[in-house]
Tab-separated table of C-alpha atoms in Angstrom:
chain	number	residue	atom	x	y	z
A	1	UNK	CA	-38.396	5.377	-0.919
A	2	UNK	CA	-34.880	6.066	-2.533
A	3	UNK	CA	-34.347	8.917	-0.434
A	4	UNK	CA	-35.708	7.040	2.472
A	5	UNK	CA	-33.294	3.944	2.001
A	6	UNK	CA	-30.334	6.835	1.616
A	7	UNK	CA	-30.893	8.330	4.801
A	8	UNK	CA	-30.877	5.438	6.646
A	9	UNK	CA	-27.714	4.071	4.889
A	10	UNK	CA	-25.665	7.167	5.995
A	11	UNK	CA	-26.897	6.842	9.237
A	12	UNK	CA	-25.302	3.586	10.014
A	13	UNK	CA	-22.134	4.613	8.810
A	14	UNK	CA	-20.946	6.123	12.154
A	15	UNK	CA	-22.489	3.639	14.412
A	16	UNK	CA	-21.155	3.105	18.580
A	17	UNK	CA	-19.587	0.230	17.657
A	18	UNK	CA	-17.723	1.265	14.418
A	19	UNK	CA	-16.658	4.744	16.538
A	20	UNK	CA	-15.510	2.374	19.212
A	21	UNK	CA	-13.258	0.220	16.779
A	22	UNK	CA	-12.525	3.680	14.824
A	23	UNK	CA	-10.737	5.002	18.194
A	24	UNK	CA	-9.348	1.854	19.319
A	25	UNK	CA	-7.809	1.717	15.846
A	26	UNK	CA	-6.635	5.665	16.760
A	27	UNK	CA	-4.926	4.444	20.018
A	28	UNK	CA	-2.694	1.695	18.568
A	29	UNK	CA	-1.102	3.899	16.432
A	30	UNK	CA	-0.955	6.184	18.403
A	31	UNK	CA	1.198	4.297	21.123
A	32	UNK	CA	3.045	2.601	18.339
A	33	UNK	CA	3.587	6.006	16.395
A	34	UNK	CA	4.771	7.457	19.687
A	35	UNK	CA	7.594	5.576	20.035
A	36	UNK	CA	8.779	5.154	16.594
A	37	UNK	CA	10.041	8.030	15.269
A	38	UNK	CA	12.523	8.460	18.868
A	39	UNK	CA	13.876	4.361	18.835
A	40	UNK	CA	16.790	5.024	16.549
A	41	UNK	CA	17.897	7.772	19.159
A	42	UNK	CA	16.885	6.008	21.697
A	43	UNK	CA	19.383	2.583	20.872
A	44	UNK	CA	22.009	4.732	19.816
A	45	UNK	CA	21.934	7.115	23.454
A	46	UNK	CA	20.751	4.801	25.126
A	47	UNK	CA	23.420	1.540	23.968
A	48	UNK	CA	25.346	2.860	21.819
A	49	UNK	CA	23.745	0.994	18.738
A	50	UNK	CA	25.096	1.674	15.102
A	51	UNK	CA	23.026	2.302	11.859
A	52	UNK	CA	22.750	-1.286	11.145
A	53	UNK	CA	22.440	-2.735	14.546
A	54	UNK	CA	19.292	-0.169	14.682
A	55	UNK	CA	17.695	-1.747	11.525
A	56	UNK	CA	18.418	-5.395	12.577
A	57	UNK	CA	16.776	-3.855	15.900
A	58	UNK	CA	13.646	-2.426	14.805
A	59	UNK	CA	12.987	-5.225	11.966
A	60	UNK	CA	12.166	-8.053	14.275
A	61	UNK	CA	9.002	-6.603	15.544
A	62	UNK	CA	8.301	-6.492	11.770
A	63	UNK	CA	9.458	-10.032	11.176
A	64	UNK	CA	7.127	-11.210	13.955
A	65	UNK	CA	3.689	-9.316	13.512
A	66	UNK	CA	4.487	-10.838	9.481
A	67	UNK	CA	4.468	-14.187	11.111
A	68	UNK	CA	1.380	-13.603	13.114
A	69	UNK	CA	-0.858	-11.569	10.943
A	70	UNK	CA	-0.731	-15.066	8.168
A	71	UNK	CA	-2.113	-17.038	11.062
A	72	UNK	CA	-4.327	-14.126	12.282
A	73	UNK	CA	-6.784	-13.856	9.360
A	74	UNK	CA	-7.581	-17.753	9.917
A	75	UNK	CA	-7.814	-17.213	13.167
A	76	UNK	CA	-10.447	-14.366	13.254
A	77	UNK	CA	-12.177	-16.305	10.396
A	78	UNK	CA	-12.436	-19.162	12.397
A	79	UNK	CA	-13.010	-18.350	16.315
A	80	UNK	CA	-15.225	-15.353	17.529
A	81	UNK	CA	-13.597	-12.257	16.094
A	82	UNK	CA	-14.373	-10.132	19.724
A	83	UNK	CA	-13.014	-12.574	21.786
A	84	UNK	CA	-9.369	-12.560	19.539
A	85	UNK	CA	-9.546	-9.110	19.126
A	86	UNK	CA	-9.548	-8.150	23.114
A	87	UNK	CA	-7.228	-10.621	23.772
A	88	UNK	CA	-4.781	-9.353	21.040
A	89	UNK	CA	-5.190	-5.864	22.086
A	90	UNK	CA	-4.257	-6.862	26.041
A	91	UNK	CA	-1.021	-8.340	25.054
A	92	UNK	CA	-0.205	-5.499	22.925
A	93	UNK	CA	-0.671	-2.905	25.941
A	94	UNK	CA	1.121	-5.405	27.884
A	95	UNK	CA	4.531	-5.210	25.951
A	96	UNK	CA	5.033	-1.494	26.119
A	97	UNK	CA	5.693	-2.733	29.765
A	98	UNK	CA	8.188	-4.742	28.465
A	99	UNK	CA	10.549	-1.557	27.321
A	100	UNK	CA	10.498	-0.516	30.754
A	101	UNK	CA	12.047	-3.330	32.045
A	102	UNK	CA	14.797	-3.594	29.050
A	103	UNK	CA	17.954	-2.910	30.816
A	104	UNK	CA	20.538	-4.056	28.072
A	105	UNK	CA	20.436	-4.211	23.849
A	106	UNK	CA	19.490	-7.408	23.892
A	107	UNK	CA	16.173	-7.509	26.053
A	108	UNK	CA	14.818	-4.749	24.303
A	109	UNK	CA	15.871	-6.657	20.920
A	110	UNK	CA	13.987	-9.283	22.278
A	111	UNK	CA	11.086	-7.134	23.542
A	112	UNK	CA	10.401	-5.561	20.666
A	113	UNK	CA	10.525	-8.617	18.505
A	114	UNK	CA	8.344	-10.232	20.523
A	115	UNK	CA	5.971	-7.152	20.637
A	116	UNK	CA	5.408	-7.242	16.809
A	117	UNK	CA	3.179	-10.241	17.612
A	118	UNK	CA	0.320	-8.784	19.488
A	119	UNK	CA	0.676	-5.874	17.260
A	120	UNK	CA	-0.302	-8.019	14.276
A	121	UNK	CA	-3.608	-9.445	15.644
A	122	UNK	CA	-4.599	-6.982	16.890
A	123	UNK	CA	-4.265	-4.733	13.564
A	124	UNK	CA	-5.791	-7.735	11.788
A	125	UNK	CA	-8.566	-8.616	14.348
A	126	UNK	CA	-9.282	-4.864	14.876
A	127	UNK	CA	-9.724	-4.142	11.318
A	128	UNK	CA	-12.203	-6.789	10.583
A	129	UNK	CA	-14.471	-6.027	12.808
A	130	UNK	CA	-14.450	-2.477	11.839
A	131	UNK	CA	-15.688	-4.149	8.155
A	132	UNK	CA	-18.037	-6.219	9.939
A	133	UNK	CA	-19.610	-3.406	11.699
A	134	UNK	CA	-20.173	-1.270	8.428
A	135	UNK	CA	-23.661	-1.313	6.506
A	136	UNK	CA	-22.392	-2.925	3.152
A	137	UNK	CA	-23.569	-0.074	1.310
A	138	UNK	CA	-21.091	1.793	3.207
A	139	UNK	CA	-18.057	-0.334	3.268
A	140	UNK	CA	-15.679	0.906	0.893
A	141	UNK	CA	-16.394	4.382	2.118
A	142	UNK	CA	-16.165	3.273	5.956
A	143	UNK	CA	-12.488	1.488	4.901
A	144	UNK	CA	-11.280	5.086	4.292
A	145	UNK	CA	-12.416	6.739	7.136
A	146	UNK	CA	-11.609	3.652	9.432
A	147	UNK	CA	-7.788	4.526	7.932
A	148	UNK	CA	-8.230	7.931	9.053
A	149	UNK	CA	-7.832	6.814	12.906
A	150	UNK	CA	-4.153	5.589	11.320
A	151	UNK	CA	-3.746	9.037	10.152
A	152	UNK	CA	-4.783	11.587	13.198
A	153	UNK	CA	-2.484	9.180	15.385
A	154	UNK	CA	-0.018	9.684	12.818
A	155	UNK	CA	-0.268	13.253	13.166
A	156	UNK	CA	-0.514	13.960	16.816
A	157	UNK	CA	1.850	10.859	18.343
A	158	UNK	CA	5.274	11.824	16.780
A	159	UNK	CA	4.853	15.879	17.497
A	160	UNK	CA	3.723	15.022	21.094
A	161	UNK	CA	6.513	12.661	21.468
A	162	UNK	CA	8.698	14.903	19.959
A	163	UNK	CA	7.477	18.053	22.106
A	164	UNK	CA	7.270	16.065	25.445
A	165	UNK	CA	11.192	14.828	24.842
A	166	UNK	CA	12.416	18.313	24.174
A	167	UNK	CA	11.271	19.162	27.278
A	168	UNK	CA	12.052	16.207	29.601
A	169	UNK	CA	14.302	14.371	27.626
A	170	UNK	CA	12.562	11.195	29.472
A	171	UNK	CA	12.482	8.164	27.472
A	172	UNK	CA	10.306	6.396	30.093
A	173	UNK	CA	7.386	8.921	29.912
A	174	UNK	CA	7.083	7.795	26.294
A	175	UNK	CA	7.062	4.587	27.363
A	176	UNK	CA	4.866	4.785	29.950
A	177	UNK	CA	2.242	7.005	27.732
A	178	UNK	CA	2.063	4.658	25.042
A	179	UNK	CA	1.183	1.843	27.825
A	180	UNK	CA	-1.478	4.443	28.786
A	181	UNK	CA	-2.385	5.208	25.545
A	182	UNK	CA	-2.609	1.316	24.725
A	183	UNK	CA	-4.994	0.717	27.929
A	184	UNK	CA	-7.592	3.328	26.768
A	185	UNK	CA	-7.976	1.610	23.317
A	186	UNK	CA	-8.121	-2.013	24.847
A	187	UNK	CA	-10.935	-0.576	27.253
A	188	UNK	CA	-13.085	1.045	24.598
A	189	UNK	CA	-12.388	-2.338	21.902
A	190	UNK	CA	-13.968	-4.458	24.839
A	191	UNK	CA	-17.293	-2.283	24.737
A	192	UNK	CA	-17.692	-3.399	21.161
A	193	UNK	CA	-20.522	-5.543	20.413
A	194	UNK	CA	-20.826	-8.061	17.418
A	195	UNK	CA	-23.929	-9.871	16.272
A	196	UNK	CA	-23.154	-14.026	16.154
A	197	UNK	CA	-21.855	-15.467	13.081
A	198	UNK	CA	-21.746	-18.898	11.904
A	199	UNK	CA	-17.790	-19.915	12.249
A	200	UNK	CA	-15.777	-21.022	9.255
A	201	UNK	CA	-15.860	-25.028	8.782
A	202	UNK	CA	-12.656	-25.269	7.327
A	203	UNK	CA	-12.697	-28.748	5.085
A	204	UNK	CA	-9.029	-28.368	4.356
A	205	UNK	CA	-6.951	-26.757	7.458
A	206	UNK	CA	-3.695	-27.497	5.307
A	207	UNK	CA	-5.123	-25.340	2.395
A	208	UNK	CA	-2.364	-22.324	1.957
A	209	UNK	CA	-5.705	-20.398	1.215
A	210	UNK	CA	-7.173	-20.589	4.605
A	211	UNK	CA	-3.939	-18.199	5.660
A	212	UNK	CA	-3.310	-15.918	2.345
A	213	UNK	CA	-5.532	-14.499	-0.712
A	214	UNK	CA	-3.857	-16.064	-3.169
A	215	UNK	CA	-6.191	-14.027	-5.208
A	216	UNK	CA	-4.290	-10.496	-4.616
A	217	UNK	CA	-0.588	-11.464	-4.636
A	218	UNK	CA	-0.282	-9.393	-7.620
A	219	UNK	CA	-2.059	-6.540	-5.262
A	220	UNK	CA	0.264	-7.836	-2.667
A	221	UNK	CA	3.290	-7.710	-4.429
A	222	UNK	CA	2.585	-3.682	-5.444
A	223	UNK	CA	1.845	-3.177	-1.723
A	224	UNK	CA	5.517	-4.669	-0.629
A	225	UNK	CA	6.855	-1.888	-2.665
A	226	UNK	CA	4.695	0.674	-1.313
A	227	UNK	CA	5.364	-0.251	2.125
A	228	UNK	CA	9.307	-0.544	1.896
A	229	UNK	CA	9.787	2.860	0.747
A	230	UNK	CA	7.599	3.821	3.944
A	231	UNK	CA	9.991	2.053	5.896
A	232	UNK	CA	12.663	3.528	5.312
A	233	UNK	CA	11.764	7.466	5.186
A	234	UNK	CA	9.823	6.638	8.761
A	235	UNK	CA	12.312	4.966	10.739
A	236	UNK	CA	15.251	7.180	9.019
A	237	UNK	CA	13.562	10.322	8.678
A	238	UNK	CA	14.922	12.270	12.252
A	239	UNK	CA	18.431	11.047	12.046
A	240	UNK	CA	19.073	12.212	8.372
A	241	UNK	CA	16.681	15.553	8.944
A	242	UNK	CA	18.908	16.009	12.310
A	243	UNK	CA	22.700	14.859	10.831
A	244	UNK	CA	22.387	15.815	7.146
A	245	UNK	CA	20.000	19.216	7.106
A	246	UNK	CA	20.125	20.492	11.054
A	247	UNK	CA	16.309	20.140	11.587
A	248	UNK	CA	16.610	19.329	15.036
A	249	UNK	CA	12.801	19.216	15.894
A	250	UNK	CA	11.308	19.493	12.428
A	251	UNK	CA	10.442	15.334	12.652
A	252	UNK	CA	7.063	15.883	14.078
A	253	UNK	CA	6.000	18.283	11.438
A	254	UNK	CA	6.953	16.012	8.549
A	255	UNK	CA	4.412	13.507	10.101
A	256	UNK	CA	2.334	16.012	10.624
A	257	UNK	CA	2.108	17.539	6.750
A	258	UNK	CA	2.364	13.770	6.261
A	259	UNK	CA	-0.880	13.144	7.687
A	260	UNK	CA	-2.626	16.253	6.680
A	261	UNK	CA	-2.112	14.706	2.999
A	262	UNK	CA	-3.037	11.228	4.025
A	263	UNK	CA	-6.583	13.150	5.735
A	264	UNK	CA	-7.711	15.366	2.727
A	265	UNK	CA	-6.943	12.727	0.328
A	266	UNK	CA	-8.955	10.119	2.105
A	267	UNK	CA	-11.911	12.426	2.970
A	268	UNK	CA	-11.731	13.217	-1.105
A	269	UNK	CA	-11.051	9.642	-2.348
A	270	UNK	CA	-14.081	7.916	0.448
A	271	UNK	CA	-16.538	9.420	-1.902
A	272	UNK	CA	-15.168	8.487	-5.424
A	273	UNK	CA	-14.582	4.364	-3.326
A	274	UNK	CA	-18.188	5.044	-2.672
A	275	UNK	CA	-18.890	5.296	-6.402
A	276	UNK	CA	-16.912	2.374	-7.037
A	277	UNK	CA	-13.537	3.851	-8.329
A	278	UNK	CA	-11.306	1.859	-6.689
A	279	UNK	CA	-8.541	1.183	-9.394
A	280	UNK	CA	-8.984	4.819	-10.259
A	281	UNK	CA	-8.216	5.584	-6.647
A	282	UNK	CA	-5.367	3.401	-6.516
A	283	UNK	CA	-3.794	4.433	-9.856
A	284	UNK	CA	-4.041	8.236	-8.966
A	285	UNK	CA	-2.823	7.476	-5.318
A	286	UNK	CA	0.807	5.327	-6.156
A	287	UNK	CA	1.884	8.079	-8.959
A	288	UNK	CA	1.040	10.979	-6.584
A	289	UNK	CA	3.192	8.981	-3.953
A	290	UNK	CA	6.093	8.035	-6.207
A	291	UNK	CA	6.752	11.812	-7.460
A	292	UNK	CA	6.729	12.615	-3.352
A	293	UNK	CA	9.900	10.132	-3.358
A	294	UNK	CA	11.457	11.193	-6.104
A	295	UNK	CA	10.865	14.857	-4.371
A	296	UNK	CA	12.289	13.327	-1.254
A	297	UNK	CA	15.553	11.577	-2.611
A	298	UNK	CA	16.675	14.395	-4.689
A	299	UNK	CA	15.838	17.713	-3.196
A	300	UNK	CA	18.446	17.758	0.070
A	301	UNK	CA	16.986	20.928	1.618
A	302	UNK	CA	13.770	22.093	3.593
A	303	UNK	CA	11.464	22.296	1.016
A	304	UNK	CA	11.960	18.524	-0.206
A	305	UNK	CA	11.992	17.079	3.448
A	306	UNK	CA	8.953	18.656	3.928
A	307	UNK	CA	7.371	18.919	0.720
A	308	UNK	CA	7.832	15.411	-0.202
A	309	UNK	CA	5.882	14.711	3.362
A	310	UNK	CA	2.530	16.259	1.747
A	311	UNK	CA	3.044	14.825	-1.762
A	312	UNK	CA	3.375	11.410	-0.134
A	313	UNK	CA	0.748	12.030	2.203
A	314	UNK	CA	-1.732	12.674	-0.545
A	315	UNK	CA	-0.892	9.492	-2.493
A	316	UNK	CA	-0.931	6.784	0.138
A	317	UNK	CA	-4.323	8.274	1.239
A	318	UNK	CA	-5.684	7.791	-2.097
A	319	UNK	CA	-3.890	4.323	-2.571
A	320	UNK	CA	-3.896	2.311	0.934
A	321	UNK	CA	-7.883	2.048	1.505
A	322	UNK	CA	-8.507	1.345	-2.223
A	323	UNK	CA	-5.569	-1.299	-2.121
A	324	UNK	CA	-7.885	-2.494	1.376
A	325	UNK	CA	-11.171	-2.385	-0.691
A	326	UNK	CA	-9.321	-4.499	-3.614
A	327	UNK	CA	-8.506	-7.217	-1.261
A	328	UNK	CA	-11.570	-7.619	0.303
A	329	UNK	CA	-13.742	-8.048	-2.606
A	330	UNK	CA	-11.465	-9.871	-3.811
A	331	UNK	CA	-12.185	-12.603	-1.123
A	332	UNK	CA	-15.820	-13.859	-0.308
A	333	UNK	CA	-17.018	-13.170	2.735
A	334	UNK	CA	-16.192	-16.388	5.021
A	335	UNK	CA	-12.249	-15.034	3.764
A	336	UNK	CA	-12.685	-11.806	5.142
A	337	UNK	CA	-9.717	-11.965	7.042
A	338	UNK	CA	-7.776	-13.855	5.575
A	339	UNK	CA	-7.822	-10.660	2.931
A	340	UNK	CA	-7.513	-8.207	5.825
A	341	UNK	CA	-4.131	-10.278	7.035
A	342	UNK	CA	-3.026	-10.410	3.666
A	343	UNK	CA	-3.076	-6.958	3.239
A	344	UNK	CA	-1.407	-6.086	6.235
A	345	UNK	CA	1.258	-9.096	5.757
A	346	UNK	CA	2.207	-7.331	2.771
A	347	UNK	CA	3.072	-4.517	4.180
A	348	UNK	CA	4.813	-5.839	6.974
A	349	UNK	CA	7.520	-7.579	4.741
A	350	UNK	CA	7.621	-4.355	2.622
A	351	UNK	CA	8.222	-2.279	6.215
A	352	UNK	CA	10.620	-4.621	7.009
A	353	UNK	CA	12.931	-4.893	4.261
A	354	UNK	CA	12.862	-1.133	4.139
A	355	UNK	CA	14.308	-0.574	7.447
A	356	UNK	CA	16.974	-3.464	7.141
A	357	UNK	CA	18.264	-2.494	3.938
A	358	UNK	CA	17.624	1.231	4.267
A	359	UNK	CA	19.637	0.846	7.595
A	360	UNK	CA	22.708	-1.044	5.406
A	361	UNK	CA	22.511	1.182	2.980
A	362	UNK	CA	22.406	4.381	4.915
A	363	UNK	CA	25.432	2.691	6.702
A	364	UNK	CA	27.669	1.524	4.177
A	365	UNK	CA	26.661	4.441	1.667
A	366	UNK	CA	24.501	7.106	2.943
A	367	UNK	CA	21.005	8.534	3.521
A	368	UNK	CA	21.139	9.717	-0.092
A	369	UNK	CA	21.445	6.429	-1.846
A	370	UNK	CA	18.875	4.686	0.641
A	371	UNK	CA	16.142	7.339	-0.505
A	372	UNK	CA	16.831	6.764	-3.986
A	373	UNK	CA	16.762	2.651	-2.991
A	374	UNK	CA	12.959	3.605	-1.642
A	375	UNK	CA	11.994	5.659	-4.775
A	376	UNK	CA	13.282	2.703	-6.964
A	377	UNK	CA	11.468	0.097	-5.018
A	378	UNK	CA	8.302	2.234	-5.262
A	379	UNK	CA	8.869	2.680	-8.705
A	380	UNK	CA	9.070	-1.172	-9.047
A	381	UNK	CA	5.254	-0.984	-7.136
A	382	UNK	CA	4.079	1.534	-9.295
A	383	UNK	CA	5.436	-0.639	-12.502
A	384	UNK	CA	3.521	-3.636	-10.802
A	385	UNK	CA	-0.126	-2.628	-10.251
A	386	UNK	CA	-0.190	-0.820	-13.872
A	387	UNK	CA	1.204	-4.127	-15.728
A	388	UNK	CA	-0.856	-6.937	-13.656
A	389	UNK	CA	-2.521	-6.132	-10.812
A	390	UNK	CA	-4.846	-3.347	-11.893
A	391	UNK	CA	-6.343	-5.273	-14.621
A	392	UNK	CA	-6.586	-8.893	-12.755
A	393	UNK	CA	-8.334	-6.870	-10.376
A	394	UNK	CA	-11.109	-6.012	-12.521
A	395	UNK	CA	-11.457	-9.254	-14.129
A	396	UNK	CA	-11.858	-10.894	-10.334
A	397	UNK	CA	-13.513	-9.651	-8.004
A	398	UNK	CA	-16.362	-10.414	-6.159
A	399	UNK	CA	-18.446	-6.987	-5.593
């Protein structure tokens, strides 16, 4: 009977509907990836945009998908989760229409602050129904695999946008591929089918609850960290690889070793989340990820560029779906999310303070001291989920 109930639990584990929200997952990043990596060029060829006036640029689609994701976990808590989750995911395709039609700084400032919107329900809305459509048994494991979509996109975008540039140096055919690319994933997210669920009956709409776990601000805190650091080796990586080493088209193979460690490290660390080490995850993942910083901000040559990619690869594959299943069972289930948005609000701030101050800092000092800013922050992280958030963890939650 044991073996009986096993078999069928790893059969639902890659069901139609979790492999539809598994590849719709693939194609936002993929568009999103596809373009981000090239905007920095891109504003300062295309306007003439400064270090700074790139960060301001590229932070308000941060600033705005923050705003949205808070109200997105109430609202896929509280309306039927398919219904926000297509919507979302049309808007989103819509706006990489948007860049097209961006003929001066400012309407593409405006754009792409305005894009981070859609971008954050859809991430939220996406995501939760990708838990929803997971046998239980399965869930923590399924978290880490769902991730991988994140990572394969991650992989593939920034080469092929990299590659396809080189040849045609065409910023349009990005464009217009990610719009592409953003269409396919809203048409296989509509195919999705969810079983009904009784809607939240919120008592108290006021309650700060309904729209953040206060439960894992000491997780969210650690993940702010985590994600500034990101921040500001993604969005800085091919100007300091091209200006301060001469790796002209190296970019796309940093994401790329990037990736491969954020793949073997999740296909390792889904099985030990299946046996419940989650903290262990976590604490392995953030000290693997801070060395890859430190490896980053003070080895200027080819081997630290694109060693540090792998070493930081590795750690926020062990850390990001363990920080995920934290959150969640840290919420009961009618909060599910409101955990998910929390999550992702997190890392939103953290993304966005990394490229505004990495892009002051890189201006006003250099590359050099804004890597060592990262490793510091993510240091800070680190410091974090050791002193608090690891053990509240344990003490809290839920499953």
């Amino acid at each position: 009977m044991e073996q009986k109930n096993l078999t069928q639990t790893k059969e639902k584990l890659w069901n139609s509907n979790y492999l539809k929200v598994w590849t719709a997952n693939f194609m936002i990043f993929f568009s999103f990836m596809l373009l981000t990596p090239l905007l920095p060029s891109y504003l300062s060829d295309t306007f003439g945009a400064d270090k700074q006036t790139i960060g301001i640029v590229l932070s308000g689609y941060t600033l705005t998908a923050l705003m949205i994701r808070a109200l997105s976990g109430y609202i896929v808590d509280s309306f039927p989760r398919r219904t926000v989750m297509i919507i979302s995911y049309f808007l989103f395709a819509l706006f990489f229409a948007g860049y097209l039609a961006a003929g001066t700084l400012l309407l593409f400032a405006i754009v792409r602050t305005l894009h981070g919107a859609p971008f954050g329900a859809t991430t939220v809305s996406n995501s939760t129904v990708a838990i929803d459509v997971l046998h239980p048994s399965r869930r923590a494991e399924g978290i880490g695999y769902y991730g991988l979509s994140n990572n394969i996109a991650t992989a593939i975008s920034p080469t092929v946008a990299l590659l396809l540039f080189d040849k045609y140096n065409n910023y349009d055919l990005l464009f217009w591929l990610a719009f592409i690319t953003a269409l396919i994933g809203l048409i296989s997210t509509s195919s999705v089918k969810l079983r009904d669920r009784e809607i939240v009956k919120v008592k108290q709409p006021l309650s700060l609850d309904r729209f953040i776990l206060l439960k894992g601000w000491r997780q969210g805190a650690a993940m702010i960290c985590y994600a500034f650091s990101y921040g500001v080796l993604a969005t800085y990586i091919a100007i300091y690889g091209k200006d301060e080493l001469g790796i002209t088209g190296g970019t796309g193979l940093f994401f790329m070793l990037l990736a491969i460690g954020l793949i073997l490290s999740r296909l390792v660390g889904g099985r030990t989340l299946r046996q419940g080490k989650v903290t262990q995850n976590a604490s392995i993942g953030t000290a693997i990820s801070l060395i890859g910083y430190l490896v980053f901000a003070a080895i200027h040559n080819h081997w630290g560029y694109y060693g540090a990619a792998l070493i930081i690869g590795l750690g926020n594959g062990h850390m990001f779906p363990a920080f995920q299943t934290m959150f969640i069972n840290l919420a009961p289930n009618s909060q599910r999310g409101t955990a998910n948005s929390t999550l992702l609000v997190s890392w939103d701030i953290g993304i966005g303070l990394g490229i505004l101050v990495g892009g002051i800092v890189a201006e006003h000092i250099g590359y050099h001291a804004a890597f060592w800013t990262a490793w510091g922050v993510n240091a800070l992280g680190v410091s974090i989920f050791y002193l608090f958030a690891r053990r509240h963890f344990l003490q809290n939650k839920l499953r």
